[in-house]
Short mmCIF file of C-alpha atoms in Angstrom, two decimals:
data_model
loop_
_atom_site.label_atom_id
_atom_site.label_comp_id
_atom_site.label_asym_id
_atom_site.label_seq_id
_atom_site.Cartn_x
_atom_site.Cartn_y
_atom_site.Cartn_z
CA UNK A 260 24.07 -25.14 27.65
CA UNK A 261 24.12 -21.99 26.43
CA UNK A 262 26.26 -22.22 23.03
CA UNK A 263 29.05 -20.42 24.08
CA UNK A 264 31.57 -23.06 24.57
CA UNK A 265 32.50 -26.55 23.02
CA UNK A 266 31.87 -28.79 25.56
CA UNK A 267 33.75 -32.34 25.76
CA UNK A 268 31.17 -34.34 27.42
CA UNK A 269 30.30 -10.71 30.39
CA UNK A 270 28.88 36.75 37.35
CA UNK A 271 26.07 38.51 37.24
CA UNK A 272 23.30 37.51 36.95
CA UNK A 273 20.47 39.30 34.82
CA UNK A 274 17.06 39.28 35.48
CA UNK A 275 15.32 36.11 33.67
CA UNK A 276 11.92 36.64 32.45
CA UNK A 277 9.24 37.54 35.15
CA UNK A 278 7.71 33.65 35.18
CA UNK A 279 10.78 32.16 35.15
CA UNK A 280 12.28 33.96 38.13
CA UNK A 281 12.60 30.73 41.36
CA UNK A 282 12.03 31.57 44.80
CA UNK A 283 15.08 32.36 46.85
CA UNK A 284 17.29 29.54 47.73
CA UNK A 285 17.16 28.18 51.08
CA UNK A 286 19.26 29.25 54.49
CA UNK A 287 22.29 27.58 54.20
CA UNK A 288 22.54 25.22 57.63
CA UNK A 289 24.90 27.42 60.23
CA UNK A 290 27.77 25.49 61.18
CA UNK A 291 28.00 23.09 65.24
CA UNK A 292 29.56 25.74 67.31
CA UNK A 293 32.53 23.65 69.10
CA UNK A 294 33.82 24.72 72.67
CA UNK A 295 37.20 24.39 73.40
CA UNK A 296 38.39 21.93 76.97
CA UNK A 297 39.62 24.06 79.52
CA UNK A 298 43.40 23.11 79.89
CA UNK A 299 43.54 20.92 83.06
CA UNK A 300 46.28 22.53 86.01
CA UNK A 301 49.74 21.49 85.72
CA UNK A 302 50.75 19.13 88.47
CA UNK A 303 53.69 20.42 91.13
CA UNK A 304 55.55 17.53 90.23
CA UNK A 305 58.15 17.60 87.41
CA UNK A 306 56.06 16.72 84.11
CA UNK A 307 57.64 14.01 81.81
CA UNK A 308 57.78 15.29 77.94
CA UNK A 309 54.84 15.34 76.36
CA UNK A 310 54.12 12.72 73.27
CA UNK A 311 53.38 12.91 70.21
CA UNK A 312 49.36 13.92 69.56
CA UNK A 313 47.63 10.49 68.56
CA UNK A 314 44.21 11.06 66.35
CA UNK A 315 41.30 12.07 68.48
CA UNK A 316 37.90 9.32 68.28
CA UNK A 317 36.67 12.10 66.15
CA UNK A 318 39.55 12.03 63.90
CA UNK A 319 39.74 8.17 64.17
CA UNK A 320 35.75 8.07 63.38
CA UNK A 321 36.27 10.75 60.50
CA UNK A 322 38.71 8.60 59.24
CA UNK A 323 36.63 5.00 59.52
CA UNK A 324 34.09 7.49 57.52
CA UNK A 325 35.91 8.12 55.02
CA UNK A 326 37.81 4.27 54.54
CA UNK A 327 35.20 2.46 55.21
CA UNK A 328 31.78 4.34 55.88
CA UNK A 329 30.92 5.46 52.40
CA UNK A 330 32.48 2.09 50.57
CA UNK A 331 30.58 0.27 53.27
CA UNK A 332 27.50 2.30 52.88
CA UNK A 333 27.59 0.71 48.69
CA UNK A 334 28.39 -2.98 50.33
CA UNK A 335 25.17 -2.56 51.82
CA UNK A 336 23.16 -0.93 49.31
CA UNK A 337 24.17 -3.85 46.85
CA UNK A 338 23.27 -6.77 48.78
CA UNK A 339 20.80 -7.91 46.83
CA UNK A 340 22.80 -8.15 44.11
CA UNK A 341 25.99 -9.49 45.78
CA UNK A 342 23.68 -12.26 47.25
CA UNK A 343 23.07 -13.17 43.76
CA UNK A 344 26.67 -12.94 42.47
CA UNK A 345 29.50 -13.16 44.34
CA UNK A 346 27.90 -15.17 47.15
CA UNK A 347 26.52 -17.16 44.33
CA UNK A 348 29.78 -18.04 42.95
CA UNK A 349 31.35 -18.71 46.31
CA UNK A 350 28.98 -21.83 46.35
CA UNK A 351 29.84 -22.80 42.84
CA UNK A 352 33.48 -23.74 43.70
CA UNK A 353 32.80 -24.74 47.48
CA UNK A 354 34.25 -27.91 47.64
CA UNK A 355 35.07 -28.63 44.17
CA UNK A 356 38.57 -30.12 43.36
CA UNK A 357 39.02 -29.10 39.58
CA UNK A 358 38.00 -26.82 37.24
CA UNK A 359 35.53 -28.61 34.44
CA UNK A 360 33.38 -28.44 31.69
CA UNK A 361 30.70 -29.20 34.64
CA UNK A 362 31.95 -25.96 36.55
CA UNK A 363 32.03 -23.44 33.65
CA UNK A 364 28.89 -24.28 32.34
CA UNK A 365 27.05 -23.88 36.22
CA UNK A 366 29.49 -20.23 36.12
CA UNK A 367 27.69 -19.25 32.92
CA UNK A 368 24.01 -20.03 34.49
CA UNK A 369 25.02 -17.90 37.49
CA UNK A 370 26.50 -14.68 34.97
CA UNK A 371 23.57 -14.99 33.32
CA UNK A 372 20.95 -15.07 36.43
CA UNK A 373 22.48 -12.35 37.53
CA UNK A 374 21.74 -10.28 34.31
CA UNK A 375 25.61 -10.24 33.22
CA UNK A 376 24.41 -10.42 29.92
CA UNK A 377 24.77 -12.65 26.95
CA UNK A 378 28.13 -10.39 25.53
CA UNK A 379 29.61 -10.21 28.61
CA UNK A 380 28.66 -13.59 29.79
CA UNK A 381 30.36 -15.08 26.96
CA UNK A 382 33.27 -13.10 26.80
CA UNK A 383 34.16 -14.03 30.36
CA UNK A 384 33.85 -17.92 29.97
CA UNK A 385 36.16 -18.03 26.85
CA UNK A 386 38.71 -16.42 28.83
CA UNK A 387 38.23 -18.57 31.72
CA UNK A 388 38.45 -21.54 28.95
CA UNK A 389 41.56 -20.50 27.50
CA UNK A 390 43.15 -20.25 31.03
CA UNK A 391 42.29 -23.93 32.02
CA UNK A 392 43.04 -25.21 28.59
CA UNK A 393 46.29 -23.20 29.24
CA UNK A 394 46.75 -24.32 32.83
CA UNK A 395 46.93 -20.91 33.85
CA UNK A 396 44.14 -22.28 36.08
CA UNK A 397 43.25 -24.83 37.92
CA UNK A 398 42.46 -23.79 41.41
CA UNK A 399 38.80 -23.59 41.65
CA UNK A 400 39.47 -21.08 44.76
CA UNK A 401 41.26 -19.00 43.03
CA UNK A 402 38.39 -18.98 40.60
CA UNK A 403 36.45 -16.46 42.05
CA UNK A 404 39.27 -14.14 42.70
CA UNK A 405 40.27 -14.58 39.04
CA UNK A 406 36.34 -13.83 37.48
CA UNK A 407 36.67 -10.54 39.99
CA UNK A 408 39.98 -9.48 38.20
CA UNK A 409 37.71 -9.92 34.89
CA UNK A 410 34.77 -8.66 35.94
CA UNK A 411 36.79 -5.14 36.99
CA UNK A 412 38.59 -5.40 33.53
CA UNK A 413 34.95 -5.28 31.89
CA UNK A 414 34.01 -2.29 33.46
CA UNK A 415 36.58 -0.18 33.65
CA UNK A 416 36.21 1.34 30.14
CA UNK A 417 32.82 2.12 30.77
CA UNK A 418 34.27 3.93 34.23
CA UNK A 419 34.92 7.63 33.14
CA UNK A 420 33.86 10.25 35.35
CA UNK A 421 31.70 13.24 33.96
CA UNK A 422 33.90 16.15 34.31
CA UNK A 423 33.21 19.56 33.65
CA UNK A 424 35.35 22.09 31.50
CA UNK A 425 36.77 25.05 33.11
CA UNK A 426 37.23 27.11 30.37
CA UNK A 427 34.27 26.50 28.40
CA UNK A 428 32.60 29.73 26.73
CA UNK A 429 28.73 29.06 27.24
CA UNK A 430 27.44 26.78 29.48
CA UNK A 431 27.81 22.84 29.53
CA UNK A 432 24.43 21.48 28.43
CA UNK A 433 23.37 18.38 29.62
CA UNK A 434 20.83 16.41 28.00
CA UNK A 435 18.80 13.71 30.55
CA UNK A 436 16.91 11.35 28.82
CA UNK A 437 15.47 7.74 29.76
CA UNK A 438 11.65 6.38 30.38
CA UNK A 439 9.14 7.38 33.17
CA UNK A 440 9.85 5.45 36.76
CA UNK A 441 13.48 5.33 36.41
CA UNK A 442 14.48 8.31 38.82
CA UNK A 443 15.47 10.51 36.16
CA UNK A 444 14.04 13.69 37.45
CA UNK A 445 15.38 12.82 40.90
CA UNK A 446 19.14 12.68 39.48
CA UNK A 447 18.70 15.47 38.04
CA UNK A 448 17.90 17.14 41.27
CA UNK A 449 21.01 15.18 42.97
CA UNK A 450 23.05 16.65 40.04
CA UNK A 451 22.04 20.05 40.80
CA UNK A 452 22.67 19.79 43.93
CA UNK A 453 26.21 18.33 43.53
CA UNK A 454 27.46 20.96 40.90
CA UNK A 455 26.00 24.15 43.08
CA UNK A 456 28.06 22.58 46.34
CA UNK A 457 31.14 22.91 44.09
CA UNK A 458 30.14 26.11 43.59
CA UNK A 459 28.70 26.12 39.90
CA UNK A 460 26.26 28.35 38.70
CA UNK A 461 23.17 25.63 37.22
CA UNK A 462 20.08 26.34 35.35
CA UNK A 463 17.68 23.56 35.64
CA UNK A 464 15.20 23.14 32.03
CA UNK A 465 11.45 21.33 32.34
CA UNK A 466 11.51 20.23 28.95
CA UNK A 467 8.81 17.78 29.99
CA UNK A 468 5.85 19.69 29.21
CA UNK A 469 3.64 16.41 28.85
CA UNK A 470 3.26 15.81 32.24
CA UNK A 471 2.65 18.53 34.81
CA UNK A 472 4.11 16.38 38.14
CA UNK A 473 7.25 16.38 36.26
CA UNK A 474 7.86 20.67 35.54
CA UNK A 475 6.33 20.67 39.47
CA UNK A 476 9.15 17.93 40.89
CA UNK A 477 11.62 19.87 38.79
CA UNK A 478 10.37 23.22 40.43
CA UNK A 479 10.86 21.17 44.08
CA UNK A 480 14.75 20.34 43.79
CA UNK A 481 15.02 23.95 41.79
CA UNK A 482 13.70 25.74 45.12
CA UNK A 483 15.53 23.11 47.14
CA UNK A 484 18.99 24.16 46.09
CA UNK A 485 18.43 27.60 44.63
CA UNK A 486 18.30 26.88 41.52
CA UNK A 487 16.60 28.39 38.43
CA UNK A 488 14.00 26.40 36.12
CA UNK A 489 12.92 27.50 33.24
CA UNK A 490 9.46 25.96 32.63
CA UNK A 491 6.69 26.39 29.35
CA UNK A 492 2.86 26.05 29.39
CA UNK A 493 1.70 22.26 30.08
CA UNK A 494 1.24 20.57 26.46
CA UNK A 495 3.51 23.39 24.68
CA UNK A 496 6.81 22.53 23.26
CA UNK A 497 9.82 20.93 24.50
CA UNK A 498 12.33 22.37 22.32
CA UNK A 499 11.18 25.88 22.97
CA UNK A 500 11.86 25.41 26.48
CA UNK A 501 14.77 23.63 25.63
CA UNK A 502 15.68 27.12 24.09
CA UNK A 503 14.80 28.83 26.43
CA UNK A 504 16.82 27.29 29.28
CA UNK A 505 20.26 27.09 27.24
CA UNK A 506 19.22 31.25 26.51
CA UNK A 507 18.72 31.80 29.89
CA UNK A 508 21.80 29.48 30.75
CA UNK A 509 24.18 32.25 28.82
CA UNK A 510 22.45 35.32 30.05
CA UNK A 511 22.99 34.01 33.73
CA UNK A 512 26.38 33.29 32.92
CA UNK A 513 25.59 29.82 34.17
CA UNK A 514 28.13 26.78 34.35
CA UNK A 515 25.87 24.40 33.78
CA UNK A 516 22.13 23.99 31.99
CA UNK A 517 20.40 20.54 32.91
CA UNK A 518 17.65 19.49 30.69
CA UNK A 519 14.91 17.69 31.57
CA UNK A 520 12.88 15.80 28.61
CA UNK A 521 9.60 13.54 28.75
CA UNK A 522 9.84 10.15 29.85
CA UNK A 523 9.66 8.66 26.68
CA UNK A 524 8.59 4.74 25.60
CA UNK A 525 11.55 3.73 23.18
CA UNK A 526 9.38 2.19 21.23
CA UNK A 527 7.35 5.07 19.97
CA UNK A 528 8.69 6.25 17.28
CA UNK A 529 7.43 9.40 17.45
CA UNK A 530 8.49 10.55 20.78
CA UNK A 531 11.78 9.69 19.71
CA UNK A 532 11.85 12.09 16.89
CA UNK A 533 10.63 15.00 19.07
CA UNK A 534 13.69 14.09 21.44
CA UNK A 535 15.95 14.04 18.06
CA UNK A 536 14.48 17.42 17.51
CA UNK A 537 15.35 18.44 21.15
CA UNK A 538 18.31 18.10 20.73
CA UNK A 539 18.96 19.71 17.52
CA UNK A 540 17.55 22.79 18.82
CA UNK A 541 20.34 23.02 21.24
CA UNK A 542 22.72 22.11 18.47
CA UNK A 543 21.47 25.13 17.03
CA UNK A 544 22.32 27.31 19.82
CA UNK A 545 25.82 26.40 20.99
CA UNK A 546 28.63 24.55 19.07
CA UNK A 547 29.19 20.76 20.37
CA UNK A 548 26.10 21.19 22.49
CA UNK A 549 24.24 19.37 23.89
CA UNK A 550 27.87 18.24 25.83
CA UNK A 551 26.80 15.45 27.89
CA UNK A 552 23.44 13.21 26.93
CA UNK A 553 22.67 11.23 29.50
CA UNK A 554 20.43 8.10 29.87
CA UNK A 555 18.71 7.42 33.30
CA UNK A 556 18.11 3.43 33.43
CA UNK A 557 16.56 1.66 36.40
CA UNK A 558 19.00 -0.87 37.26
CA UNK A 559 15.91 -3.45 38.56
CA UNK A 560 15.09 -3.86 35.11
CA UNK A 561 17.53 -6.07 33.76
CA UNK A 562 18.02 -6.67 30.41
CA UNK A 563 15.18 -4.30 29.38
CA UNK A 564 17.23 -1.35 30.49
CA UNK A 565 19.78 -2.70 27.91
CA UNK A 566 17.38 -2.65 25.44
CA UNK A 567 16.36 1.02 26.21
CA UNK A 568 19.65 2.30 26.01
CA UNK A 569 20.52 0.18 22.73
CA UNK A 570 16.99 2.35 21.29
CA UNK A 571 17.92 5.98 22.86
CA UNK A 572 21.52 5.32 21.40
CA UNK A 573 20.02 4.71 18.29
CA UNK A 574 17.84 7.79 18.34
CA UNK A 575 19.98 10.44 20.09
CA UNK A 576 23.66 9.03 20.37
CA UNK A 577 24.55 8.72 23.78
CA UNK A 578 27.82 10.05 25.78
CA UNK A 579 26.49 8.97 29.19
CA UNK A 580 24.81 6.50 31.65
CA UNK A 581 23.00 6.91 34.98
CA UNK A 582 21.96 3.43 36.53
CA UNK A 583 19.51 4.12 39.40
CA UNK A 584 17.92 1.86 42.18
CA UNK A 585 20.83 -0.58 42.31
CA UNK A 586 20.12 -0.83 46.05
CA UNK A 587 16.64 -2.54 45.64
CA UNK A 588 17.50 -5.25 42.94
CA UNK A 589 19.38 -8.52 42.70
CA UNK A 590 19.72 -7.30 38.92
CA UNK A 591 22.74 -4.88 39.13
CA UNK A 592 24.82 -7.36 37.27
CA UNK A 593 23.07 -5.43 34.47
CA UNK A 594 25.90 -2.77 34.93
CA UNK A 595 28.37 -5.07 33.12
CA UNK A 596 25.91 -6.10 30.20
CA UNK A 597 25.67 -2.27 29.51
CA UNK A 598 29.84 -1.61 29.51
CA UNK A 599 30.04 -4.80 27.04
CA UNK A 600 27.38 -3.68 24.40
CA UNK A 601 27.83 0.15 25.01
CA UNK A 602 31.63 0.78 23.97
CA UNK A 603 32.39 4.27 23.94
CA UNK A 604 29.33 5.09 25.94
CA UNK A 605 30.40 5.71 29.61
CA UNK A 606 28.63 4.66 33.13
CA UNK A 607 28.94 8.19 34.64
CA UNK A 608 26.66 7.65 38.11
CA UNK A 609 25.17 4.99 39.87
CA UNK A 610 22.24 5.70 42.39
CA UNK A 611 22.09 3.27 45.52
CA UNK A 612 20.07 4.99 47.80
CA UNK A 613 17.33 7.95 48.01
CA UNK A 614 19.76 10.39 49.57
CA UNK A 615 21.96 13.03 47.65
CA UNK A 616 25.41 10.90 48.37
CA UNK A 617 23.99 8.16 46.74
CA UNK A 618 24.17 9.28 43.32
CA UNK A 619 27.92 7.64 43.40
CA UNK A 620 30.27 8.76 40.05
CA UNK A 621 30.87 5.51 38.81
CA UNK A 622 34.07 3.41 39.73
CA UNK A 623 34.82 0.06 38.30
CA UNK A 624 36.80 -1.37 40.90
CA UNK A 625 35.06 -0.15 44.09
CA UNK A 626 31.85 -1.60 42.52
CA UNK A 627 33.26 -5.30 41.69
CA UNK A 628 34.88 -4.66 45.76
CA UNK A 629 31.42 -3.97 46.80
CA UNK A 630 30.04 -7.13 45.18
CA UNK A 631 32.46 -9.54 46.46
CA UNK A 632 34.48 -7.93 50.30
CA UNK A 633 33.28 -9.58 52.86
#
């Protein structure tokens, strides 16, 4: 069918420049003030010993939270895309008595439906081949468990958490890159917001000085969490500002400096070059910088966001992936096309949702248990 198999019949802080300086953060929300129960009267009647304290229903619901509430929370948010896999696959095998040419060949149509990807498509079936040929399988129910142990193999290279140093000199500089529309601005908003809950110092850069709604969306999440952002004159240059923000990053003594760039068509050459030049200018500033540069894909896009990230990789090498809007597509099989023909480039963030706890650091095996739990 598709050529991959033989058939028989994958610190202080010093004053910024006057224009630069953001509004105050916002009132931190004051904590639920909780009354204690008045002790109830001891009875007159000898009292047996008292047992052992079981959880509260707070305690047990704080606990169902925390097993099941947030993983359950990404079961939901991926149903499109389960709907398309897994369930997909369940239907494949329903029924069937052996494992055949016939089977493997309807597998690979559903991988590649659900935007697997060619590379990762093909990779799976030839293992799946060499385990029937082997008789290491023959079960077609235990198919599906077996393609969910591959599937998790697949991705967990690509599963490495972005983690900050602690005894960096200078600020980590992050670089965000990726098209217009795919929520890039929004993460890093969600970013900033993460990294000053744990307490970081962040400096926000609007490196996107071609479009005016972008510097003024940055500005938004910058007031939202208290954060600086150093912005430039509408049209003017991005690496200045880039410069500008890593400057202002040191003189604040700032943890981290998140940079914001124009939401650039891959194909224009141009625009790439400028973003090449970008990022040079931080080079320029700090050794190793910038630390982290991150694409922003829309996950609804299939195999075009492959395509974009084999073109920014290209242009400015990548360290980093953020795959947005996972919760609205049937397409999130994408996610494994990118960890086969991205090696060393890793999926750092996936956003399922419009809320801050939505932007999700990556984990292979909670994903693939999202996809296929019932």
């Amino acid at each position: 069918m598709f050529g991959f198999r033989k058939r028989k019949g994958k610190g202080s802080d010093p004053e910024a420049p006057e224009e630069y300086q953001p509004e105050g953060a916002p009132e931190e929300a004051s904590e639920a003030e909780a009354a204690d129960e008045a002790a109830p009267e001891p009875k007159e009647e000898p009292t047996e010993e008292p047992a052992a304290p079981g959880p509260s229903p707070a305690d047990e619901d704080e606990g169902a939270e925390k097993k099941g509430g947030l993983f359950g929370r990404l079961r939901e948010r991926l149903a499109k895309t389960r709907s398309s896999l897994a369930e997909g696959l369940g239907a494949l095998v329903l029924g069937r008595k052996e494992i055949d040419d016939e089977l493997l060949e309807d597998l690979e149509t559903q991988l590649l439906t659900a935007d697997v990807g060619v590379t990762a498509t093909q990779r799976i079936i030839d293992d799946l081949t060499r385990r029937v040929s082997r008789k290491e399988l023959t079960d077609p129910q235990a198919l599906v468990g077996t393609l969910r142990e591959e599937l998790t193999a697949l991705l967990a290279p690509a599963a490495r958490p972005l983690t900050l140093p602690e005894d960096q000199e200078g600020p980590f500089v992050l670089l965000m890159v990726g098209v217009n529309g795919t929520g890039k601005t929004t993460t890093i908003g969600k970013l900033a917001q993460r990294y000053r809950a744990e307490g970081r110092e962040v400096v926000l850069g609007a490196a996107d000085t071609f479009r005016a709604a972008a510097a003024e969306q940055l500005q938004e999440w910058g007031e939202r969490t208290g954060v600086p952002v150093i912005r430039g004159p509408e049209g003017g240059d991005p690496g200045a500002v880039a410069h500008d923000a890593v400057e202002a990053g040191r003189a604040r003594g700032a943890d981290v400096v998140i940079i914001d760039t124009a939401g650039r068509l891959h194909t224009q050459d141009n625009l790439m070059e400028e973003l090449a030049k970008v990022r040079r200018v931080i080079a320029k500033q700090l050794p190793d910088a910038p630390h982290e540069t991150m694409l922003v894909i829309d996950g609804g896009t299939g195999q075009n966001a492959l395509s974009q990230a084999r073109q920014f990789n290209q242009s400015v090498p990548l360290t980093g992936l953020t795959v947005t809007k996972l919760d609205g597509t049937a397409r999130g099989g994408v996610l494994f096309a990118l960890a086969a023909e991205l090696e060393g480039v890793a999926i750092r963030f996936i956003g399922v949702g419009e809320s801050a706890e939505d932007l999700r650091p990556f984990d292979a095996a909670e994903f693939v248990d999202a996809l296929f739990e019932e």
